[in-house]
């Protein structure tokens, strides 16, 4: 369903000869159908029996939230052209938990409220950064379009609009990432007896937080924009990806460890 919708939006938004503004009612409803099914599959696979979470579940949750946040954001802003980027990624992420089922979380901490709050905040932050990354990718496409002739990409939003939205999303994501680190510190102190557990996840999470913090500061103080913002966004997201998804992939798939 995601792939079919992506093909539809590719043909009508990116390849269309006329600019189209806003989702039609049936298009908005059509996106909700696979989104709801995706959410049910995630709940059934992660929470229904025992808490089971790994890199595949993390990627699937990230893309579920990415589509959901796009759908909500599109109610308020013109985001034409985003659909062919976010929907195929969601289509790829959906079957991953079936291929890589991950490991069950054992111990009392798996049902602790602090752990669930930390996990929820982290996934919201990841989802928001996914949307920010797609905004950055769309900005790169629009920037290239400025040097081309013809009606291709006619329905894409203006570059300035995308840039403003990019920093709004990054600002919101930065807040959730900050809350993720705070709850992670509190949970680590309870579980390990110290505020910070110096593993790969912590190191990359802090580096990502610093990267996005510097990007937002550079925007306010020096007016960073364009390719500078794109590079910082990509760097910060890659560090965030390594923080959990990358480390879990190595542990689960390459090392076969919990």
PDB file of C-alpha atoms in Angstrom:
ATOM      1  CA  UNK A   1       0.000   0.000   0.000  1.00  0.00           C
ATOM      2  CA  UNK A   2       2.858   2.362   0.806  1.00  0.00           C
ATOM      3  CA  UNK A   3       4.543   1.570  -2.512  1.00  0.00           C
ATOM      4  CA  UNK A   4       1.335   2.098  -4.486  1.00  0.00           C
ATOM      5  CA  UNK A   5       0.772   5.479  -2.863  1.00  0.00           C
ATOM      6  CA  UNK A   6       4.404   6.462  -3.439  1.00  0.00           C
ATOM      7  CA  UNK A   7       3.999   5.650  -7.146  1.00  0.00           C
ATOM      8  CA  UNK A   8       0.812   7.709  -7.282  1.00  0.00           C
ATOM      9  CA  UNK A   9       2.435  10.744  -5.660  1.00  0.00           C
ATOM     10  CA  UNK A  10       5.533  10.402  -7.821  1.00  0.00           C
ATOM     11  CA  UNK A  11       3.392  10.590 -10.951  1.00  0.00           C
ATOM     12  CA  UNK A  12       1.100  13.375  -9.758  1.00  0.00           C
ATOM     13  CA  UNK A  13       3.497  15.554  -7.724  1.00  0.00           C
ATOM     14  CA  UNK A  14       6.972  15.113  -9.139  1.00  0.00           C
ATOM     15  CA  UNK A  15       6.165  14.239 -12.738  1.00  0.00           C
ATOM     16  CA  UNK A  16       2.912  16.155 -13.067  1.00  0.00           C
ATOM     17  CA  UNK A  17       2.746  19.062 -15.471  1.00  0.00           C
ATOM     18  CA  UNK A  18       0.725  21.198 -13.066  1.00  0.00           C
ATOM     19  CA  UNK A  19       1.496  22.137  -9.502  1.00  0.00           C
ATOM     20  CA  UNK A  20      -0.914  20.524  -7.025  1.00  0.00           C
ATOM     21  CA  UNK A  21      -1.373  22.007  -3.590  1.00  0.00           C
ATOM     22  CA  UNK A  22      -2.498  19.954  -0.641  1.00  0.00           C
ATOM     23  CA  UNK A  23      -3.695  16.404  -0.248  1.00  0.00           C
ATOM     24  CA  UNK A  24      -7.081  15.489  -1.631  1.00  0.00           C
ATOM     25  CA  UNK A  25      -9.524  13.958   0.851  1.00  0.00           C
ATOM     26  CA  UNK A  26      -9.166  10.475  -0.629  1.00  0.00           C
ATOM     27  CA  UNK A  27      -5.373  10.743  -0.637  1.00  0.00           C
ATOM     28  CA  UNK A  28      -5.324  11.724   3.013  1.00  0.00           C
ATOM     29  CA  UNK A  29      -7.609   8.790   3.870  1.00  0.00           C
ATOM     30  CA  UNK A  30      -5.548   6.441   1.709  1.00  0.00           C
ATOM     31  CA  UNK A  31      -2.378   7.241   3.673  1.00  0.00           C
ATOM     32  CA  UNK A  32      -4.167   6.511   6.952  1.00  0.00           C
ATOM     33  CA  UNK A  33      -5.054   2.959   5.859  1.00  0.00           C
ATOM     34  CA  UNK A  34      -1.498   1.511   5.648  1.00  0.00           C
ATOM     35  CA  UNK A  35      -0.443   3.745   8.551  1.00  0.00           C
ATOM     36  CA  UNK A  36      -3.070   2.175  10.818  1.00  0.00           C
ATOM     37  CA  UNK A  37      -2.095  -1.342   9.704  1.00  0.00           C
ATOM     38  CA  UNK A  38       1.577  -0.517  10.260  1.00  0.00           C
ATOM     39  CA  UNK A  39       0.811   0.698  13.781  1.00  0.00           C
ATOM     40  CA  UNK A  40      -1.152  -2.446  14.612  1.00  0.00           C
ATOM     41  CA  UNK A  41       1.693  -4.672  13.387  1.00  0.00           C
ATOM     42  CA  UNK A  42       4.183  -2.760  15.519  1.00  0.00           C
ATOM     43  CA  UNK A  43       2.029  -2.994  18.630  1.00  0.00           C
ATOM     44  CA  UNK A  44       1.415  -6.713  18.096  1.00  0.00           C
ATOM     45  CA  UNK A  45       5.101  -7.430  17.521  1.00  0.00           C
ATOM     46  CA  UNK A  46       6.548  -5.252  20.297  1.00  0.00           C
ATOM     47  CA  UNK A  47       4.056  -5.061  23.157  1.00  0.00           C
ATOM     48  CA  UNK A  48       1.335  -7.700  22.726  1.00  0.00           C
ATOM     49  CA  UNK A  49       3.247 -10.611  24.324  1.00  0.00           C
ATOM     50  CA  UNK A  50       6.607  -9.560  25.728  1.00  0.00           C
ATOM     51  CA  UNK A  51       8.621  -6.435  25.105  1.00  0.00           C
ATOM     52  CA  UNK A  52      10.661  -7.235  22.003  1.00  0.00           C
ATOM     53  CA  UNK A  53      12.720  -4.443  20.528  1.00  0.00           C
ATOM     54  CA  UNK A  54      15.756  -4.319  18.251  1.00  0.00           C
ATOM     55  CA  UNK A  55      17.170  -2.382  15.339  1.00  0.00           C
ATOM     56  CA  UNK A  56      14.454  -3.611  12.932  1.00  0.00           C
ATOM     57  CA  UNK A  57      11.646  -2.581  15.284  1.00  0.00           C
ATOM     58  CA  UNK A  58      13.372   0.764  15.840  1.00  0.00           C
ATOM     59  CA  UNK A  59      13.571   1.465  12.097  1.00  0.00           C
ATOM     60  CA  UNK A  60       9.961   0.425  11.589  1.00  0.00           C
ATOM     61  CA  UNK A  61       8.758   2.617  14.464  1.00  0.00           C
ATOM     62  CA  UNK A  62      10.834   5.519  13.128  1.00  0.00           C
ATOM     63  CA  UNK A  63       9.208   5.302   9.712  1.00  0.00           C
ATOM     64  CA  UNK A  64       5.736   4.792  11.192  1.00  0.00           C
ATOM     65  CA  UNK A  65       6.193   7.992  13.180  1.00  0.00           C
ATOM     66  CA  UNK A  66       7.731   9.656  10.127  1.00  0.00           C
ATOM     67  CA  UNK A  67       4.610   9.004   8.055  1.00  0.00           C
ATOM     68  CA  UNK A  68       2.320   9.948  10.953  1.00  0.00           C
ATOM     69  CA  UNK A  69       4.189  13.206  11.601  1.00  0.00           C
ATOM     70  CA  UNK A  70       4.181  14.016   7.884  1.00  0.00           C
ATOM     71  CA  UNK A  71       0.408  13.428   7.769  1.00  0.00           C
ATOM     72  CA  UNK A  72      -0.147  15.743  10.743  1.00  0.00           C
ATOM     73  CA  UNK A  73       2.305  18.356   9.469  1.00  0.00           C
ATOM     74  CA  UNK A  74       0.605  18.393   6.059  1.00  0.00           C
ATOM     75  CA  UNK A  75      -2.572  19.649   7.744  1.00  0.00           C
ATOM     76  CA  UNK A  76      -0.830  22.943   8.462  1.00  0.00           C
ATOM     77  CA  UNK A  77       1.878  23.307   5.803  1.00  0.00           C
ATOM     78  CA  UNK A  78       2.261  22.735   2.098  1.00  0.00           C
ATOM     79  CA  UNK A  79       4.478  19.650   1.855  1.00  0.00           C
ATOM     80  CA  UNK A  80       3.958  18.598  -1.741  1.00  0.00           C
ATOM     81  CA  UNK A  81       6.764  16.365  -2.927  1.00  0.00           C
ATOM     82  CA  UNK A  82       7.459  14.793   0.479  1.00  0.00           C
ATOM     83  CA  UNK A  83       5.276  11.746  -0.179  1.00  0.00           C
ATOM     84  CA  UNK A  84       7.556   9.957  -2.701  1.00  0.00           C
ATOM     85  CA  UNK A  85      10.370  10.219  -0.131  1.00  0.00           C
ATOM     86  CA  UNK A  86       8.708   9.074   3.085  1.00  0.00           C
ATOM     87  CA  UNK A  87       6.334   6.375   1.779  1.00  0.00           C
ATOM     88  CA  UNK A  88       8.932   4.100   0.073  1.00  0.00           C
ATOM     89  CA  UNK A  89      11.129   4.202   3.183  1.00  0.00           C
ATOM     90  CA  UNK A  90       8.128   3.152   5.274  1.00  0.00           C
ATOM     91  CA  UNK A  91       7.453   0.325   2.806  1.00  0.00           C
ATOM     92  CA  UNK A  92      11.014  -0.951   3.262  1.00  0.00           C
ATOM     93  CA  UNK A  93      10.802  -0.701   7.067  1.00  0.00           C
ATOM     94  CA  UNK A  94       7.504  -2.593   7.481  1.00  0.00           C
ATOM     95  CA  UNK A  95       8.789  -6.170   6.871  1.00  0.00           C
ATOM     96  CA  UNK A  96      12.089  -5.726   8.736  1.00  0.00           C
ATOM     97  CA  UNK A  97      10.784  -6.959  12.152  1.00  0.00           C
ATOM     98  CA  UNK A  98       9.636 -10.192  10.486  1.00  0.00           C
ATOM     99  CA  UNK A  99      13.105 -10.719   9.005  1.00  0.00           C
ATOM    100  CA  UNK A 100      14.985  -9.627  12.141  1.00  0.00           C
ATOM    101  CA  UNK A 101      12.719 -10.344  15.143  1.00  0.00           C
ATOM    102  CA  UNK A 102      15.151  -8.897  17.672  1.00  0.00           C
ATOM    103  CA  UNK A 103      15.483 -10.001  21.273  1.00  0.00           C
ATOM    104  CA  UNK A 104      13.028 -10.006  24.123  1.00  0.00           C
ATOM    105  CA  UNK A 105      13.795  -7.515  26.888  1.00  0.00           C
ATOM    106  CA  UNK A 106      14.224  -9.403  30.140  1.00  0.00           C
ATOM    107  CA  UNK A 107      14.305  -8.092  33.670  1.00  0.00           C
ATOM    108  CA  UNK A 108      12.176  -5.742  35.717  1.00  0.00           C
ATOM    109  CA  UNK A 109      13.456  -2.687  33.815  1.00  0.00           C
ATOM    110  CA  UNK A 110      11.549  -3.799  30.688  1.00  0.00           C
ATOM    111  CA  UNK A 111       8.244  -2.938  32.378  1.00  0.00           C
ATOM    112  CA  UNK A 112       9.517   0.096  34.292  1.00  0.00           C
ATOM    113  CA  UNK A 113       7.680   3.356  33.599  1.00  0.00           C
ATOM    114  CA  UNK A 114      10.965   5.266  33.277  1.00  0.00           C
ATOM    115  CA  UNK A 115      12.201   2.841  30.625  1.00  0.00           C
ATOM    116  CA  UNK A 116       8.979   3.034  28.600  1.00  0.00           C
ATOM    117  CA  UNK A 117       9.020   6.847  28.826  1.00  0.00           C
ATOM    118  CA  UNK A 118      12.653   6.919  27.704  1.00  0.00           C
ATOM    119  CA  UNK A 119      11.861   4.597  24.793  1.00  0.00           C
ATOM    120  CA  UNK A 120       8.810   6.624  23.724  1.00  0.00           C
ATOM    121  CA  UNK A 121      10.697   9.933  23.828  1.00  0.00           C
ATOM    122  CA  UNK A 122      13.585   8.425  21.858  1.00  0.00           C
ATOM    123  CA  UNK A 123      11.306   7.106  19.124  1.00  0.00           C
ATOM    124  CA  UNK A 124       9.485  10.454  18.829  1.00  0.00           C
ATOM    125  CA  UNK A 125      12.852  12.188  18.515  1.00  0.00           C
ATOM    126  CA  UNK A 126      13.922   9.686  15.854  1.00  0.00           C
ATOM    127  CA  UNK A 127      10.659  10.197  13.958  1.00  0.00           C
ATOM    128  CA  UNK A 128      11.032  13.981  14.004  1.00  0.00           C
ATOM    129  CA  UNK A 129      14.628  13.740  12.817  1.00  0.00           C
ATOM    130  CA  UNK A 130      13.466  11.439   9.988  1.00  0.00           C
ATOM    131  CA  UNK A 131      11.081  14.205   8.878  1.00  0.00           C
ATOM    132  CA  UNK A 132      13.910  16.760   9.205  1.00  0.00           C
ATOM    133  CA  UNK A 133      16.167  14.581   7.062  1.00  0.00           C
ATOM    134  CA  UNK A 134      13.457  14.256   4.400  1.00  0.00           C
ATOM    135  CA  UNK A 135      12.968  18.032   4.485  1.00  0.00           C
ATOM    136  CA  UNK A 136      16.707  18.400   3.895  1.00  0.00           C
ATOM    137  CA  UNK A 137      16.578  15.917   1.003  1.00  0.00           C
ATOM    138  CA  UNK A 138      13.631  17.754  -0.535  1.00  0.00           C
ATOM    139  CA  UNK A 139      15.535  21.034  -0.153  1.00  0.00           C
ATOM    140  CA  UNK A 140      18.412  19.531  -2.126  1.00  0.00           C
ATOM    141  CA  UNK A 141      15.979  18.475  -4.879  1.00  0.00           C
ATOM    142  CA  UNK A 142      14.372  21.923  -5.002  1.00  0.00           C
ATOM    143  CA  UNK A 143      17.788  23.600  -5.079  1.00  0.00           C
ATOM    144  CA  UNK A 144      18.770  21.510  -8.086  1.00  0.00           C
ATOM    145  CA  UNK A 145      15.429  22.312  -9.732  1.00  0.00           C
ATOM    146  CA  UNK A 146      16.292  26.031  -9.633  1.00  0.00           C
ATOM    147  CA  UNK A 147      19.001  25.380 -12.222  1.00  0.00           C
ATOM    148  CA  UNK A 148      16.777  23.333 -14.522  1.00  0.00           C
ATOM    149  CA  UNK A 149      14.175  24.295 -17.068  1.00  0.00           C
ATOM    150  CA  UNK A 150      10.831  22.691 -17.658  1.00  0.00           C
ATOM    151  CA  UNK A 151       7.858  21.684 -15.506  1.00  0.00           C
ATOM    152  CA  UNK A 152       9.489  18.709 -13.758  1.00  0.00           C
ATOM    153  CA  UNK A 153       9.078  19.028  -9.967  1.00  0.00           C
ATOM    154  CA  UNK A 154       6.464  21.705 -10.632  1.00  0.00           C
ATOM    155  CA  UNK A 155       4.521  20.866  -7.485  1.00  0.00           C
ATOM    156  CA  UNK A 156       7.385  21.097  -5.006  1.00  0.00           C
ATOM    157  CA  UNK A 157       7.261  23.788  -2.282  1.00  0.00           C
ATOM    158  CA  UNK A 158       9.489  26.901  -2.358  1.00  0.00           C
ATOM    159  CA  UNK A 159      12.981  26.466  -0.959  1.00  0.00           C
ATOM    160  CA  UNK A 160      12.514  29.158   1.704  1.00  0.00           C
ATOM    161  CA  UNK A 161       9.363  27.445   2.988  1.00  0.00           C
ATOM    162  CA  UNK A 162      11.168  24.126   3.279  1.00  0.00           C
ATOM    163  CA  UNK A 163      14.074  25.758   5.090  1.00  0.00           C
ATOM    164  CA  UNK A 164      11.795  27.372   7.658  1.00  0.00           C
ATOM    165  CA  UNK A 165       9.989  24.076   8.240  1.00  0.00           C
ATOM    166  CA  UNK A 166      13.307  22.222   8.501  1.00  0.00           C
ATOM    167  CA  UNK A 167      14.483  24.295  11.443  1.00  0.00           C
ATOM    168  CA  UNK A 168      11.096  24.117  13.148  1.00  0.00           C
ATOM    169  CA  UNK A 169      11.171  20.329  12.977  1.00  0.00           C
ATOM    170  CA  UNK A 170      14.817  20.187  14.102  1.00  0.00           C
ATOM    171  CA  UNK A 171      13.973  22.453  17.047  1.00  0.00           C
ATOM    172  CA  UNK A 172      11.116  20.179  18.133  1.00  0.00           C
ATOM    173  CA  UNK A 173      13.247  17.064  17.616  1.00  0.00           C
ATOM    174  CA  UNK A 174      16.069  18.611  19.651  1.00  0.00           C
ATOM    175  CA  UNK A 175      13.696  19.130  22.573  1.00  0.00           C
ATOM    176  CA  UNK A 176      12.641  15.461  22.483  1.00  0.00           C
ATOM    177  CA  UNK A 177      16.255  14.333  22.123  1.00  0.00           C
ATOM    178  CA  UNK A 178      17.145  16.404  25.189  1.00  0.00           C
ATOM    179  CA  UNK A 179      14.304  14.776  27.140  1.00  0.00           C
ATOM    180  CA  UNK A 180      15.498  11.376  25.896  1.00  0.00           C
ATOM    181  CA  UNK A 181      18.979  12.002  27.281  1.00  0.00           C
ATOM    182  CA  UNK A 182      17.598  13.271  30.603  1.00  0.00           C
ATOM    183  CA  UNK A 183      15.355  10.218  31.098  1.00  0.00           C
ATOM    184  CA  UNK A 184      18.209   7.996  29.905  1.00  0.00           C
ATOM    185  CA  UNK A 185      20.509   9.460  32.554  1.00  0.00           C
ATOM    186  CA  UNK A 186      17.878   8.913  35.243  1.00  0.00           C
ATOM    187  CA  UNK A 187      17.213   5.346  34.082  1.00  0.00           C
ATOM    188  CA  UNK A 188      20.931   4.562  33.841  1.00  0.00           C
ATOM    189  CA  UNK A 189      21.469   5.770  37.388  1.00  0.00           C
ATOM    190  CA  UNK A 190      18.709   3.451  38.588  1.00  0.00           C
ATOM    191  CA  UNK A 191      19.883   0.448  36.574  1.00  0.00           C
ATOM    192  CA  UNK A 192      23.682   0.798  36.636  1.00  0.00           C
ATOM    193  CA  UNK A 193      24.234   3.035  39.644  1.00  0.00           C
ATOM    194  CA  UNK A 194      25.764   5.855  37.596  1.00  0.00           C
ATOM    195  CA  UNK A 195      24.262   8.678  35.546  1.00  0.00           C
ATOM    196  CA  UNK A 196      25.990   7.860  32.267  1.00  0.00           C
ATOM    197  CA  UNK A 197      26.844   4.421  30.972  1.00  0.00           C
ATOM    198  CA  UNK A 198      29.760   5.054  28.600  1.00  0.00           C
ATOM    199  CA  UNK A 199      28.766   2.777  25.713  1.00  0.00           C
ATOM    200  CA  UNK A 200      28.477   3.425  21.976  1.00  0.00           C
ATOM    201  CA  UNK A 201      24.818   4.382  22.278  1.00  0.00           C
ATOM    202  CA  UNK A 202      25.509   7.086  24.855  1.00  0.00           C
ATOM    203  CA  UNK A 203      28.545   8.484  23.027  1.00  0.00           C
ATOM    204  CA  UNK A 204      26.791   8.793  19.661  1.00  0.00           C
ATOM    205  CA  UNK A 205      23.597  10.149  21.261  1.00  0.00           C
ATOM    206  CA  UNK A 206      25.540  12.915  23.015  1.00  0.00           C
ATOM    207  CA  UNK A 207      27.500  13.698  19.826  1.00  0.00           C
ATOM    208  CA  UNK A 208      24.223  13.920  17.900  1.00  0.00           C
ATOM    209  CA  UNK A 209      22.748  16.215  20.566  1.00  0.00           C
ATOM    210  CA  UNK A 210      25.816  18.475  20.366  1.00  0.00           C
ATOM    211  CA  UNK A 211      25.666  18.526  16.553  1.00  0.00           C
ATOM    212  CA  UNK A 212      22.033  19.577  16.396  1.00  0.00           C
ATOM    213  CA  UNK A 213      22.545  22.046  19.243  1.00  0.00           C
ATOM    214  CA  UNK A 214      25.393  23.694  17.325  1.00  0.00           C
ATOM    215  CA  UNK A 215      23.267  23.734  14.166  1.00  0.00           C
ATOM    216  CA  UNK A 216      20.436  25.556  15.937  1.00  0.00           C
ATOM    217  CA  UNK A 217      22.901  27.951  17.560  1.00  0.00           C
ATOM    218  CA  UNK A 218      24.549  28.599  14.189  1.00  0.00           C
ATOM    219  CA  UNK A 219      21.155  29.321  12.683  1.00  0.00           C
ATOM    220  CA  UNK A 220      20.354  31.915  15.364  1.00  0.00           C
ATOM    221  CA  UNK A 221      23.794  33.515  15.651  1.00  0.00           C
ATOM    222  CA  UNK A 222      25.161  33.276  12.116  1.00  0.00           C
ATOM    223  CA  UNK A 223      22.117  32.616   9.948  1.00  0.00           C
ATOM    224  CA  UNK A 224      23.268  29.194   8.749  1.00  0.00           C
ATOM    225  CA  UNK A 225      21.165  27.924   5.864  1.00  0.00           C
ATOM    226  CA  UNK A 226      21.316  26.049   2.589  1.00  0.00           C
ATOM    227  CA  UNK A 227      24.039  23.463   2.156  1.00  0.00           C
ATOM    228  CA  UNK A 228      25.565  24.228   5.551  1.00  0.00           C
ATOM    229  CA  UNK A 229      22.301  23.281   7.245  1.00  0.00           C
ATOM    230  CA  UNK A 230      21.981  20.179   5.055  1.00  0.00           C
ATOM    231  CA  UNK A 231      25.459  18.936   5.992  1.00  0.00           C
ATOM    232  CA  UNK A 232      24.923  19.475   9.718  1.00  0.00           C
ATOM    233  CA  UNK A 233      21.494  17.801   9.555  1.00  0.00           C
ATOM    234  CA  UNK A 234      22.901  14.756   7.782  1.00  0.00           C
ATOM    235  CA  UNK A 235      25.868  14.507  10.185  1.00  0.00           C
ATOM    236  CA  UNK A 236      23.666  14.742  13.260  1.00  0.00           C
ATOM    237  CA  UNK A 237      21.193  12.191  11.952  1.00  0.00           C
ATOM    238  CA  UNK A 238      23.917   9.679  11.067  1.00  0.00           C
ATOM    239  CA  UNK A 239      25.304   9.922  14.605  1.00  0.00           C
ATOM    240  CA  UNK A 240      21.809   9.445  16.006  1.00  0.00           C
ATOM    241  CA  UNK A 241      21.310   6.429  13.755  1.00  0.00           C
ATOM    242  CA  UNK A 242      24.561   4.889  14.994  1.00  0.00           C
ATOM    243  CA  UNK A 243      23.516   5.569  18.576  1.00  0.00           C
ATOM    244  CA  UNK A 244      20.849   2.863  18.722  1.00  0.00           C
ATOM    245  CA  UNK A 245      20.012   1.324  15.360  1.00  0.00           C
ATOM    246  CA  UNK A 246      23.637   0.888  14.315  1.00  0.00           C
ATOM    247  CA  UNK A 247      24.805  -0.552  17.633  1.00  0.00           C
ATOM    248  CA  UNK A 248      21.798  -2.887  17.852  1.00  0.00           C
ATOM    249  CA  UNK A 249      22.395  -4.086  14.284  1.00  0.00           C
ATOM    250  CA  UNK A 250      25.979  -5.014  15.142  1.00  0.00           C
ATOM    251  CA  UNK A 251      24.946  -6.773  18.355  1.00  0.00           C
ATOM    252  CA  UNK A 252      21.950  -8.659  16.976  1.00  0.00           C
ATOM    253  CA  UNK A 253      22.972  -9.502  13.420  1.00  0.00           C
ATOM    254  CA  UNK A 254      26.772  -9.552  13.409  1.00  0.00           C
ATOM    255  CA  UNK A 255      27.580 -10.633  16.966  1.00  0.00           C
ATOM    256  CA  UNK A 256      24.299 -12.426  17.869  1.00  0.00           C
ATOM    257  CA  UNK A 257      24.346 -10.917  21.330  1.00  0.00           C
ATOM    258  CA  UNK A 258      21.663  -9.393  23.529  1.00  0.00           C
TER     259      UNK A 258
END
